[in-house]
PDB file of C-alpha atoms in Angstrom:
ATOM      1  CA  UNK P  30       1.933  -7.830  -5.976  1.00 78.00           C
ATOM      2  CA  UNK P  31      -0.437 -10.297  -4.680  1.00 76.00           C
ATOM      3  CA  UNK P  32       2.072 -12.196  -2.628  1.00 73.00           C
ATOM      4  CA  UNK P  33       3.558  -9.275  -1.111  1.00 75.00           C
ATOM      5  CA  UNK P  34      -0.016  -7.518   0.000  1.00 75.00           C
ATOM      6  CA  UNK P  35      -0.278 -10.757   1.515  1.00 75.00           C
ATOM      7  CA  UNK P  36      -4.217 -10.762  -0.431  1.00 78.00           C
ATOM      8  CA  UNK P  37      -5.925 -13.754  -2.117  1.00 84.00           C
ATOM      9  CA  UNK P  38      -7.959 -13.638  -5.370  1.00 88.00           C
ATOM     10  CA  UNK P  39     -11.045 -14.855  -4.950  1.00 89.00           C
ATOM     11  CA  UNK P  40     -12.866 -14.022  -8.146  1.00 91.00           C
ATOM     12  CA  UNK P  41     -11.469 -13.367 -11.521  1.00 91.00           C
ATOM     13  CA  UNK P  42      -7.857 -13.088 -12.172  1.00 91.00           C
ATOM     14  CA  UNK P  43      -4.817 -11.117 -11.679  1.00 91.00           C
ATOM     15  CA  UNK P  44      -3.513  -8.267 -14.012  1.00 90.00           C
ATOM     16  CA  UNK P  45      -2.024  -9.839 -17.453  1.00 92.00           C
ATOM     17  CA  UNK P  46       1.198  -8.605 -19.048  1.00 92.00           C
ATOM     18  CA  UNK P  47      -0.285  -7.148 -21.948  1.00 94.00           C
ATOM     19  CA  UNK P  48      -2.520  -5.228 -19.358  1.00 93.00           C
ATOM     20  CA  UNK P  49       0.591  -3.303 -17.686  1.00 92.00           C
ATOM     21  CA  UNK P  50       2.130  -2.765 -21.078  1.00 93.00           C
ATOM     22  CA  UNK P  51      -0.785  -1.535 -22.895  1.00 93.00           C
ATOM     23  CA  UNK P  52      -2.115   0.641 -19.562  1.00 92.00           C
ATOM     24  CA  UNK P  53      -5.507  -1.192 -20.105  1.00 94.00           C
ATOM     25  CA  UNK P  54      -8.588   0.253 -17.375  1.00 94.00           C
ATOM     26  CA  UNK P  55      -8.730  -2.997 -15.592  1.00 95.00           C
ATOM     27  CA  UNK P  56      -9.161  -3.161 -11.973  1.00 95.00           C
ATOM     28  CA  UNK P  57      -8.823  -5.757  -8.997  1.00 94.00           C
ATOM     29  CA  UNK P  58     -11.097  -4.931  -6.051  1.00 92.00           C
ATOM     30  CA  UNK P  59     -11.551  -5.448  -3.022  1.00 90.00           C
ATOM     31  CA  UNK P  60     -14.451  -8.296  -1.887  1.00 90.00           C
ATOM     32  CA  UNK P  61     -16.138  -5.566   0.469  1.00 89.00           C
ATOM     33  CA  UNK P  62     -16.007  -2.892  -2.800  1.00 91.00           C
ATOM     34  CA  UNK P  63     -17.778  -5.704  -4.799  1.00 92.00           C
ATOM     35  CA  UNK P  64     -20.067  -6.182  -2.080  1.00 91.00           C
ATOM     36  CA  UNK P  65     -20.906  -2.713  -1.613  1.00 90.00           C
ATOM     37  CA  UNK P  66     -21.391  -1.601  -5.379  1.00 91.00           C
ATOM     38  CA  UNK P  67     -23.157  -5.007  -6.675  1.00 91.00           C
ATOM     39  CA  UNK P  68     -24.233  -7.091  -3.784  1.00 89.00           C
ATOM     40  CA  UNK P  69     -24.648 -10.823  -4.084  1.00 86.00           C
ATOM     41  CA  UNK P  70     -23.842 -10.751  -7.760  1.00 88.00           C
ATOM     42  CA  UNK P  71     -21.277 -11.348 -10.104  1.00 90.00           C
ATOM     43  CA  UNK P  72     -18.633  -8.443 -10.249  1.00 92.00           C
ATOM     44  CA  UNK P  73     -16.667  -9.922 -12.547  1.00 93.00           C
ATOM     45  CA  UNK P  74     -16.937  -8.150 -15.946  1.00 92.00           C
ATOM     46  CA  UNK P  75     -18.468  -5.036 -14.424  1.00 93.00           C
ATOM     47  CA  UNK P  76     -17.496  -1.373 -14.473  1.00 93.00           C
ATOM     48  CA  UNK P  77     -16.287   1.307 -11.691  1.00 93.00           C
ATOM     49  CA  UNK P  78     -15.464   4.823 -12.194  1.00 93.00           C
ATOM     50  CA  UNK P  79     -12.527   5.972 -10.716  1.00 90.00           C
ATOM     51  CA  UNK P  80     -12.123  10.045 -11.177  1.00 87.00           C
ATOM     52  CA  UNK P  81     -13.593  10.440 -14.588  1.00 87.00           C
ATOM     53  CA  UNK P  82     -12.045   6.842 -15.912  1.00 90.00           C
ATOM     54  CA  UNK P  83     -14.020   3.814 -16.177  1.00 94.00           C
ATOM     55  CA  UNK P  84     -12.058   0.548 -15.444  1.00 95.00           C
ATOM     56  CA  UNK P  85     -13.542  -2.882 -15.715  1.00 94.00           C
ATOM     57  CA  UNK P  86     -13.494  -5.116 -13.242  1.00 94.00           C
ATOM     58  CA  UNK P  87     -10.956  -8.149 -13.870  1.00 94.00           C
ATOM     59  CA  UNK P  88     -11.318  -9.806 -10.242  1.00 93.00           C
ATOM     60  CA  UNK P  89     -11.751  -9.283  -6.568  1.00 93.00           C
ATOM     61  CA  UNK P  90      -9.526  -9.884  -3.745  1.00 91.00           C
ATOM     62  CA  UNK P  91      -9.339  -9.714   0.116  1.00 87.00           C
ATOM     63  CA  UNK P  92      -7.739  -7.684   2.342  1.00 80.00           C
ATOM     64  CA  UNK P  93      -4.827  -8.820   4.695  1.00 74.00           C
ATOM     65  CA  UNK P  94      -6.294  -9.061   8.209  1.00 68.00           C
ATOM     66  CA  UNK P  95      -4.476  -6.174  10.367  1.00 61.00           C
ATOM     67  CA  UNK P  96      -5.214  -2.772  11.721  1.00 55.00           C
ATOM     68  CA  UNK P  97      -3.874  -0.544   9.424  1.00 56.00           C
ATOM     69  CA  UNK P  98      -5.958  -2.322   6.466  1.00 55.00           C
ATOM     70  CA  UNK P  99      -9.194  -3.210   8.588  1.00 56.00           C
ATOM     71  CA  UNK P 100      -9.743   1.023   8.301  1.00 60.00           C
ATOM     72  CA  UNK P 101      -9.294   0.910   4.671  1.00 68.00           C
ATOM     73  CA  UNK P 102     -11.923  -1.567   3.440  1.00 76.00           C
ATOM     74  CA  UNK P 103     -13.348  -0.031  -0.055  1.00 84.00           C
ATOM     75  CA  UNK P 104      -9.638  -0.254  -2.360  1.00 86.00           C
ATOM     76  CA  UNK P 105      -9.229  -0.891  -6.120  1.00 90.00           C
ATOM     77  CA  UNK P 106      -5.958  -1.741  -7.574  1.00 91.00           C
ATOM     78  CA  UNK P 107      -5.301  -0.743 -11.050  1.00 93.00           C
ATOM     79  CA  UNK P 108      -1.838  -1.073 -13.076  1.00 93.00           C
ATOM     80  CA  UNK P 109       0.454   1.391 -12.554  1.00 90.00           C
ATOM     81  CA  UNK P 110       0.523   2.594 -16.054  1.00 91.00           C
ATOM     82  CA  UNK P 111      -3.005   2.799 -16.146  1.00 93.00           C
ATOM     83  CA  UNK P 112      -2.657   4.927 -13.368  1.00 91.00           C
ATOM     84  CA  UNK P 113       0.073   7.133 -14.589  1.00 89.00           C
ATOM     85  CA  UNK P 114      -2.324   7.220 -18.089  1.00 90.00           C
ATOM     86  CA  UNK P 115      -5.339   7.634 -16.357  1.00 91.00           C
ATOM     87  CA  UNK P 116      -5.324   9.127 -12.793  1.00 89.00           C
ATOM     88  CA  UNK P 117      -2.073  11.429 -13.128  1.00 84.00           C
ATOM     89  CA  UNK P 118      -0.233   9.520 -10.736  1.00 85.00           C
ATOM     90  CA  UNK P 119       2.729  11.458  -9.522  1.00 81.00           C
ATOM     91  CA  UNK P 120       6.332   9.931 -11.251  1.00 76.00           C
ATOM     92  CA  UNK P 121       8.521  11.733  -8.990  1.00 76.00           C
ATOM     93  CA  UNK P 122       8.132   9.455  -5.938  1.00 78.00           C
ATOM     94  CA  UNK P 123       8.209   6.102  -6.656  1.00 80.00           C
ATOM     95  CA  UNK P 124       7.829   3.204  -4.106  1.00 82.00           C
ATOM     96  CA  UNK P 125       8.603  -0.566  -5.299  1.00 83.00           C
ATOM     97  CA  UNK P 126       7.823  -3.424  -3.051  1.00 82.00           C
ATOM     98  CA  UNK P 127       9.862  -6.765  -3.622  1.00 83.00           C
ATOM     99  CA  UNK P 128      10.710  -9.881  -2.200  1.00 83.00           C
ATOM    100  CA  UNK P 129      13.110 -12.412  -2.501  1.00 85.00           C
ATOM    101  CA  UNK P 130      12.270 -15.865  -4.117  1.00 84.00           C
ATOM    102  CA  UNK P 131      12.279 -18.906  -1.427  1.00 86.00           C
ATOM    103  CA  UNK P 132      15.788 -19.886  -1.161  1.00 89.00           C
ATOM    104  CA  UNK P 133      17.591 -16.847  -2.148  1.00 88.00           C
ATOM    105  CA  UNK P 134      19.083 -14.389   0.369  1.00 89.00           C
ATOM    106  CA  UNK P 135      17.630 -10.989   1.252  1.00 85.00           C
ATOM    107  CA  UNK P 136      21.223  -9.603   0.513  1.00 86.00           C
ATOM    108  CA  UNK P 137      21.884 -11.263  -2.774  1.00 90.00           C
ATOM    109  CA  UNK P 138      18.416 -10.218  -3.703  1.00 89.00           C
ATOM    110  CA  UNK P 139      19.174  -6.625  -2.607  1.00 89.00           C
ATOM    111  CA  UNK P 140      22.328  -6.399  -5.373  1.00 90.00           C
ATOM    112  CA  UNK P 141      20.427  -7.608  -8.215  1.00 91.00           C
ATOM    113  CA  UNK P 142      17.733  -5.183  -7.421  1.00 90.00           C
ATOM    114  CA  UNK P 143      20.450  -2.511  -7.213  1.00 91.00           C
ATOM    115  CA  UNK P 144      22.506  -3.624 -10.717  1.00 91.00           C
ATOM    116  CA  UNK P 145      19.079  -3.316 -11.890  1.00 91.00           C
ATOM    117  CA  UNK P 146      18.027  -0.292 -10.917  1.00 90.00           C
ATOM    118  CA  UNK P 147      21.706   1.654 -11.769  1.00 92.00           C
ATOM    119  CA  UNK P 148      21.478   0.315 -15.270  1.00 91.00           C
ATOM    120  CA  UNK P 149      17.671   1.467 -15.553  1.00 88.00           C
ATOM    121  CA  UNK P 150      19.505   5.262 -14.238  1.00 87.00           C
ATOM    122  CA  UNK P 151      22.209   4.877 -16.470  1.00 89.00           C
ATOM    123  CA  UNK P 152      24.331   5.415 -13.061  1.00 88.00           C
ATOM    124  CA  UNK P 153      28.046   5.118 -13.960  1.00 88.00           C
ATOM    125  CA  UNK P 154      30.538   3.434 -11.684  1.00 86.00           C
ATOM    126  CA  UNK P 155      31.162   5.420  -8.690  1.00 85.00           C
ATOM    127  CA  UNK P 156      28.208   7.716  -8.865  1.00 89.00           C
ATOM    128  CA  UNK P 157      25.801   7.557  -6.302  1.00 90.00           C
ATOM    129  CA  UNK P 158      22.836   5.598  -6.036  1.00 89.00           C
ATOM    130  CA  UNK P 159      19.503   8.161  -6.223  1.00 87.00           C
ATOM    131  CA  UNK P 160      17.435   5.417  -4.605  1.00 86.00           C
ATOM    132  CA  UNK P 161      16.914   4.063  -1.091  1.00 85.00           C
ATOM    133  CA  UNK P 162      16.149   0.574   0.472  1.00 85.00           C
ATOM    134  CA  UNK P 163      14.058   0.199   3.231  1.00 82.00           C
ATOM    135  CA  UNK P 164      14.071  -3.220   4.922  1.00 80.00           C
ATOM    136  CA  UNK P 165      11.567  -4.742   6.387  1.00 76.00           C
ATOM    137  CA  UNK P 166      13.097  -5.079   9.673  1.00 76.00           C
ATOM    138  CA  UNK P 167      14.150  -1.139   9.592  1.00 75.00           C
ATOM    139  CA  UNK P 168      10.426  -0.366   9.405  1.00 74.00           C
ATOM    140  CA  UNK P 169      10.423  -3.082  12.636  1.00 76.00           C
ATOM    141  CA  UNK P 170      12.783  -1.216  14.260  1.00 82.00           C
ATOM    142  CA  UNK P 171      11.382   2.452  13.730  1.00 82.00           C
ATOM    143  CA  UNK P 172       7.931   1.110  14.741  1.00 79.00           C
ATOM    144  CA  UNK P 173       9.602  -0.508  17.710  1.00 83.00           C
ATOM    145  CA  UNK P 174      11.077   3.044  18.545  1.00 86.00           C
ATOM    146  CA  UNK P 175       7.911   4.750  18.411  1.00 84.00           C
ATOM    147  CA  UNK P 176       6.058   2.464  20.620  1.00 85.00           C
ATOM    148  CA  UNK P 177       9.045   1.935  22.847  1.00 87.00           C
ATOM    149  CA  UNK P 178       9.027   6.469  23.185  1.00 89.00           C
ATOM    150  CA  UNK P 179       5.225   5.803  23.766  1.00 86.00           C
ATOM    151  CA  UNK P 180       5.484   3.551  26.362  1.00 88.00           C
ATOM    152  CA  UNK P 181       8.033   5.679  28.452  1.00 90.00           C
ATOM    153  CA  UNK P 182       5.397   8.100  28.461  1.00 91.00           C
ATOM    154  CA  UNK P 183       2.999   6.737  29.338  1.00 88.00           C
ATOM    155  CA  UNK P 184       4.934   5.118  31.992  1.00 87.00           C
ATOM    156  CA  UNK P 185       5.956   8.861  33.400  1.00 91.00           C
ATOM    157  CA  UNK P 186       2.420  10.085  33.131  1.00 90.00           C
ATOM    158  CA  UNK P 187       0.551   7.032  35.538  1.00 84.00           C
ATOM    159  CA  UNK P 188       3.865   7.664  37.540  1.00 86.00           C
ATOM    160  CA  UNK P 189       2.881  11.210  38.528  1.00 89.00           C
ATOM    161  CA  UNK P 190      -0.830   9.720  38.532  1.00 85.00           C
ATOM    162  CA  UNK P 191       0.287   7.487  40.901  1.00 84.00           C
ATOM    163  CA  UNK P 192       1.941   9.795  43.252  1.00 88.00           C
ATOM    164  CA  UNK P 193      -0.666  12.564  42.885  1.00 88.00           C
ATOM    165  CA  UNK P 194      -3.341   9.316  43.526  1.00 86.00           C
ATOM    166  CA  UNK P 195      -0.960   8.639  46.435  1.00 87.00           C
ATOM    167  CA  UNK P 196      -0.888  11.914  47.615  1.00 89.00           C
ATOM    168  CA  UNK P 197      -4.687  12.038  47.713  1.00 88.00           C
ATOM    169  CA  UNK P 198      -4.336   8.770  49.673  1.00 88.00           C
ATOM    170  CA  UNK P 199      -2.297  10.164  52.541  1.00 90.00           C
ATOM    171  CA  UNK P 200      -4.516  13.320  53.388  1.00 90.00           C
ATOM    172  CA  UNK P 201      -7.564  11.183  53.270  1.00 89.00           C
ATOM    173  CA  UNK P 202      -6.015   8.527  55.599  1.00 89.00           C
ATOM    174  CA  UNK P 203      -4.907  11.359  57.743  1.00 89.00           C
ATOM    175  CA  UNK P 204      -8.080  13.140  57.937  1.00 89.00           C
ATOM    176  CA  UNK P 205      -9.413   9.815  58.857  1.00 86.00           C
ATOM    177  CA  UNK P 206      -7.068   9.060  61.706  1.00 86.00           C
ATOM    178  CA  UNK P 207      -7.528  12.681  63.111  1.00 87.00           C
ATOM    179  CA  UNK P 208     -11.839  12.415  62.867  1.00 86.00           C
ATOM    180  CA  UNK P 209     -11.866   9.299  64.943  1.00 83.00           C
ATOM    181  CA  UNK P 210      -8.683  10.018  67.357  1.00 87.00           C
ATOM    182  CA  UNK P 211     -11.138   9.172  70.272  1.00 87.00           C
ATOM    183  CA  UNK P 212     -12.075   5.915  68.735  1.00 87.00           C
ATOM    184  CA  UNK P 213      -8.417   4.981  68.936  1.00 86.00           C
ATOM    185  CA  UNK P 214      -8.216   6.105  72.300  1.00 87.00           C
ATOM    186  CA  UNK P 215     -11.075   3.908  73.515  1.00 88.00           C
ATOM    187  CA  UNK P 216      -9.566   0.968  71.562  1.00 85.00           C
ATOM    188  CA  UNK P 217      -5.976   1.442  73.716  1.00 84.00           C
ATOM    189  CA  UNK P 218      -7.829   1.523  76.573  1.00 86.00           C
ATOM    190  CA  UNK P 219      -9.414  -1.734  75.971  1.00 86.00           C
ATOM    191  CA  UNK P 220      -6.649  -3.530  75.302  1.00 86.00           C
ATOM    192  CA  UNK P 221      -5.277  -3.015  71.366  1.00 85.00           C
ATOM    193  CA  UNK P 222      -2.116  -3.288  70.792  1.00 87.00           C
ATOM    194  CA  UNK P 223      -0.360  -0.897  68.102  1.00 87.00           C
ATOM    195  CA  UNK P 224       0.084  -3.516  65.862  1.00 88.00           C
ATOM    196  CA  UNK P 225      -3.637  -3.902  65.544  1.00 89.00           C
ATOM    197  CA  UNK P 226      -4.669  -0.371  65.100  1.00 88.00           C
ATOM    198  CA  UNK P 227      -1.682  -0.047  62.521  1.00 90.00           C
ATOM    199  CA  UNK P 228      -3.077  -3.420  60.671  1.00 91.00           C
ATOM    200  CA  UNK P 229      -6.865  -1.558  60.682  1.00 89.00           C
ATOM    201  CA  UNK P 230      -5.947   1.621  58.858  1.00 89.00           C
ATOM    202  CA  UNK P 231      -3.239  -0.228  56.387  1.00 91.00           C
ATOM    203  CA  UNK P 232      -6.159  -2.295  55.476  1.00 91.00           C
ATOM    204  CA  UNK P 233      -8.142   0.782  54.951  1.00 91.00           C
ATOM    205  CA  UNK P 234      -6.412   2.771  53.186  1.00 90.00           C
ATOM    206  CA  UNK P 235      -5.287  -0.246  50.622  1.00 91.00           C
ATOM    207  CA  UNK P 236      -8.966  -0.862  50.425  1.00 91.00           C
ATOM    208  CA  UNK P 237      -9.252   2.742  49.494  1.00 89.00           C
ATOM    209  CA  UNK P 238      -6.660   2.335  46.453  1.00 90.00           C
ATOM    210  CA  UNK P 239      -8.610  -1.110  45.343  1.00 91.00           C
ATOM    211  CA  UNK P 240     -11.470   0.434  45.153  1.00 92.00           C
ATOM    212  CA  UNK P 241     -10.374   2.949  43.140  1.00 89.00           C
ATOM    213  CA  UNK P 242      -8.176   0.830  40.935  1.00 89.00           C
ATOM    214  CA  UNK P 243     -11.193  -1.241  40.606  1.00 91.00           C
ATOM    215  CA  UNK P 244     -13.717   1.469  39.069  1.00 92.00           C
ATOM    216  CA  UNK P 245     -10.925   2.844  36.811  1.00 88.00           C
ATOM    217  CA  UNK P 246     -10.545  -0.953  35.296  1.00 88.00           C
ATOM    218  CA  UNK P 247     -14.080  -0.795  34.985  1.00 90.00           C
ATOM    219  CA  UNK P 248     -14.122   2.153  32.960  1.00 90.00           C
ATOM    220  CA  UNK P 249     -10.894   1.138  30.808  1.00 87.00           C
ATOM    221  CA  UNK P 250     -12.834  -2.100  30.157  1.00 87.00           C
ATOM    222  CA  UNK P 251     -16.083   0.118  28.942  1.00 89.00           C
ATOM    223  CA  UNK P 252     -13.600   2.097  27.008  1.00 87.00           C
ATOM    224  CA  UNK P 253     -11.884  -0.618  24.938  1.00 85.00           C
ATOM    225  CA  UNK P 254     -15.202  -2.784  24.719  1.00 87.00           C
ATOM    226  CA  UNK P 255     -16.349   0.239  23.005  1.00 87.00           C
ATOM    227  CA  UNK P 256     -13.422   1.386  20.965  1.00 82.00           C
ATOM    228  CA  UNK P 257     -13.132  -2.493  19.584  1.00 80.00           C
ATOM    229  CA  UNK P 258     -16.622  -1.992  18.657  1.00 81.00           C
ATOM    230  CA  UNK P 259     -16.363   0.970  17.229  1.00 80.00           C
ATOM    231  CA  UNK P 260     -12.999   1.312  14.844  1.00 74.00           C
ATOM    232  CA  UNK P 261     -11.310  -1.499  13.447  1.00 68.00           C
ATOM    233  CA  UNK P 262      -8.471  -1.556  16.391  1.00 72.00           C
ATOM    234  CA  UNK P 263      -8.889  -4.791  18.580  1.00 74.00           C
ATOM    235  CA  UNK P 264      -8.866  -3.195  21.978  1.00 78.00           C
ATOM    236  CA  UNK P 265      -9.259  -5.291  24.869  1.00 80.00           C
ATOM    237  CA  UNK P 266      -8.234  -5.501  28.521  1.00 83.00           C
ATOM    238  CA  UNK P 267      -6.298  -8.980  29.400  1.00 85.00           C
ATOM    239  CA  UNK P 268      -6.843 -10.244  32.632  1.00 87.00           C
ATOM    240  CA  UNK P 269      -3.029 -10.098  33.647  1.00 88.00           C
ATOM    241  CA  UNK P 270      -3.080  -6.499  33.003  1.00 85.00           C
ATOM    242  CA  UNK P 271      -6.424  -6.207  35.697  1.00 88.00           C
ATOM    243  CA  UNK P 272      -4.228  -8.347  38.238  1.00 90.00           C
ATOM    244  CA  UNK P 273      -1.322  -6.613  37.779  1.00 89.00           C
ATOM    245  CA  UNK P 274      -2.996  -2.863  38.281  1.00 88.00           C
ATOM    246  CA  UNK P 275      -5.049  -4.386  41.334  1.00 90.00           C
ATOM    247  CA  UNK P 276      -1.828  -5.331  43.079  1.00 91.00           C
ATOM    248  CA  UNK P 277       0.001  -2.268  42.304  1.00 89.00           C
ATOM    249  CA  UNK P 278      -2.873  -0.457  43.621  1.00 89.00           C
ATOM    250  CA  UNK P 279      -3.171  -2.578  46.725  1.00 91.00           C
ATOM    251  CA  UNK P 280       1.246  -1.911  47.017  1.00 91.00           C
ATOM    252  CA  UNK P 281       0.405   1.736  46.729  1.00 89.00           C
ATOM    253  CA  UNK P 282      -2.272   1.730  49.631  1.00 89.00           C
ATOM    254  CA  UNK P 283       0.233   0.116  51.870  1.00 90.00           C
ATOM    255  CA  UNK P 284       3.550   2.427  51.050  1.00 90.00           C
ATOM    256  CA  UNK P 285       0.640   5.861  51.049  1.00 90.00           C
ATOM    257  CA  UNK P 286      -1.047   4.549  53.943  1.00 89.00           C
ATOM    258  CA  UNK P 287       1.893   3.417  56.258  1.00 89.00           C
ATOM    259  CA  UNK P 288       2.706   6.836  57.954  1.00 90.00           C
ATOM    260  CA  UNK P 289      -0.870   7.873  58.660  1.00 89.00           C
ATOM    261  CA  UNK P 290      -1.686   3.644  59.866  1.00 89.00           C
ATOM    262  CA  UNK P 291       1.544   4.298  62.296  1.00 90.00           C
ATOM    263  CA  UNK P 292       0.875   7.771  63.561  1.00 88.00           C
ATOM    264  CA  UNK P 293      -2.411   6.052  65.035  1.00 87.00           C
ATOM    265  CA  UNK P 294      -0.633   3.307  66.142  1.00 87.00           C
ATOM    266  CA  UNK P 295       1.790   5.532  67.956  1.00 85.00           C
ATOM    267  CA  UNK P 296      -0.738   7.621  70.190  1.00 85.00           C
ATOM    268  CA  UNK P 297      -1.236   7.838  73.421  1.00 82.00           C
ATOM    269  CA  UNK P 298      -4.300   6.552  74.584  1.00 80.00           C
ATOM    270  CA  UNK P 299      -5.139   9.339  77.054  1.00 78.00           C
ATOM    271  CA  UNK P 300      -4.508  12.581  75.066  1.00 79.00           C
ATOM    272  CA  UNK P 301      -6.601  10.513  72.385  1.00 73.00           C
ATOM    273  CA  UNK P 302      -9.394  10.175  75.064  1.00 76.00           C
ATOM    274  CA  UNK P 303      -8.947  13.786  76.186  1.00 72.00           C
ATOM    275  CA  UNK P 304      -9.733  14.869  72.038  1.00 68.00           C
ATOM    276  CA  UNK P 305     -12.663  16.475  71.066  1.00 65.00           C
TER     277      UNK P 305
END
């Protein structure tokens, strides 16, 4: 089981076979259990209570480094007969791990597991088989599916952020352009052309969206330099991903900002001069 948890002993040794056939109490523990119940010394030898059962301690182990196992830290592994003898461990659901040997093929490993398995049921030919595989790949797949539904989410939800943010953009621009109509008069009149009044407010109103893209990268950043801090879940922020959301803000400031930057462009100098 060692090789497929992907853990190394460290102390001690692994369960015996007289230790699964007799359901001895024996345990193999996590390094951070040891740690925790006996500090610096030897754990080797010593006892835990599990329920009301004491098990002795036969060797320690670490944990593979990964999310899911980085928020489980205390575990104790016991044989499974000790566990159906000791801790009423349910026998109705049963869940084996294997692996192939090096050089032998997943499928060839697959039909001696199964021959195996149908004897062990006393399945005759033709029956059914009342077990399941579950390849390692399929769980690939499924977990690929779930992020994959994730990420189509989240992709609709910044799109309606997006246009509601552009939205916002637009009126602001807009209420902008009408406040300082007689500034863009005045400019006309001495001598700006449209294309520099349309350049001004483009570059406003992208400096608008930057601005605001900036701040919320700010307070992403805060956020995942916290949650990595806090739970075992490596968040971070890559610097590709702070590029790309500064561009796409700086795209959205000049497709929100175009018809307000060209309605100023467009006026005419002397009913802007006439506004009050």
């Amino acid at each position: 089981w060692t090789s497929i948890f992907k853990g190394k002993l460290v102390l001690g040794h692994n369960f015996l076979p007289a230790d699964v056939d007799a359901a001895h109490p024996v345990a193999v523990i996590s390094v951070q259990l040891a740690e925790e119940l006996f500090g610096n010394g030897d754990p080797i030898g010593r006892r835990i209570r599990i329920r009301s059962q004491v098990f002795d301690v036969i060797g320690t182990i670490t944990l593979p480094d990964n999310i899911f196992t980085n928020q489980v830290k205390h575990a104790a592994v016991v044989p499974f007969t000790a566990s159906y003898k000791y801790l009423d461990a349910q026998r109705d659901f049963l869940v084996i791990s294997a692996t192939p040997k090096p050089g032998v093929p997943q499928d060839e490993a697959m039909d001696q597991v199964t021959v195996l398995l149908r004897t062990m049921r006393g399945l005759r030919p033709g029956e059914p088989n009342n077990f399941a595989f579950v390849r390692s790949e399929e769980m690939v797949k499924t977990f690929n599916k779930l992020t994959g539904v994730f990420f189509v989410v989240m992709l609709a939800l910044s799109s309606v952020g997006l246009m509601v943010g552009g939205v916002g953009v637009i009126a602001i621009m807009m209420i902008a352009v009408t406040e300082r109509t007689r500034e863009i008069g005045i400019r006309k009149a001495l001598g700006a052309t449209q294309r520099e009044i349309l350049w001004q407010f483009l570059i406003e109103a992208v400096t608008v969206t930057v601005i605001g893209a900036a701040i919320g990268m700010i307070l992403g950043g805060a956020g995942a330099f916290i949650g990595a801090a806090t739970t075992p879940i490596p968040a971070r922020v890559p610097l590709f991903a702070v590029l790309a959301a500064l561009g796409m803000a700086a795209f959205a400031g000049v497709v929100f900002g175009l018809w307000p930057a060209w309605r100023a462009a467009r006026m005419d100098p002397v009913e802007a001069l006439r506004y009050e």
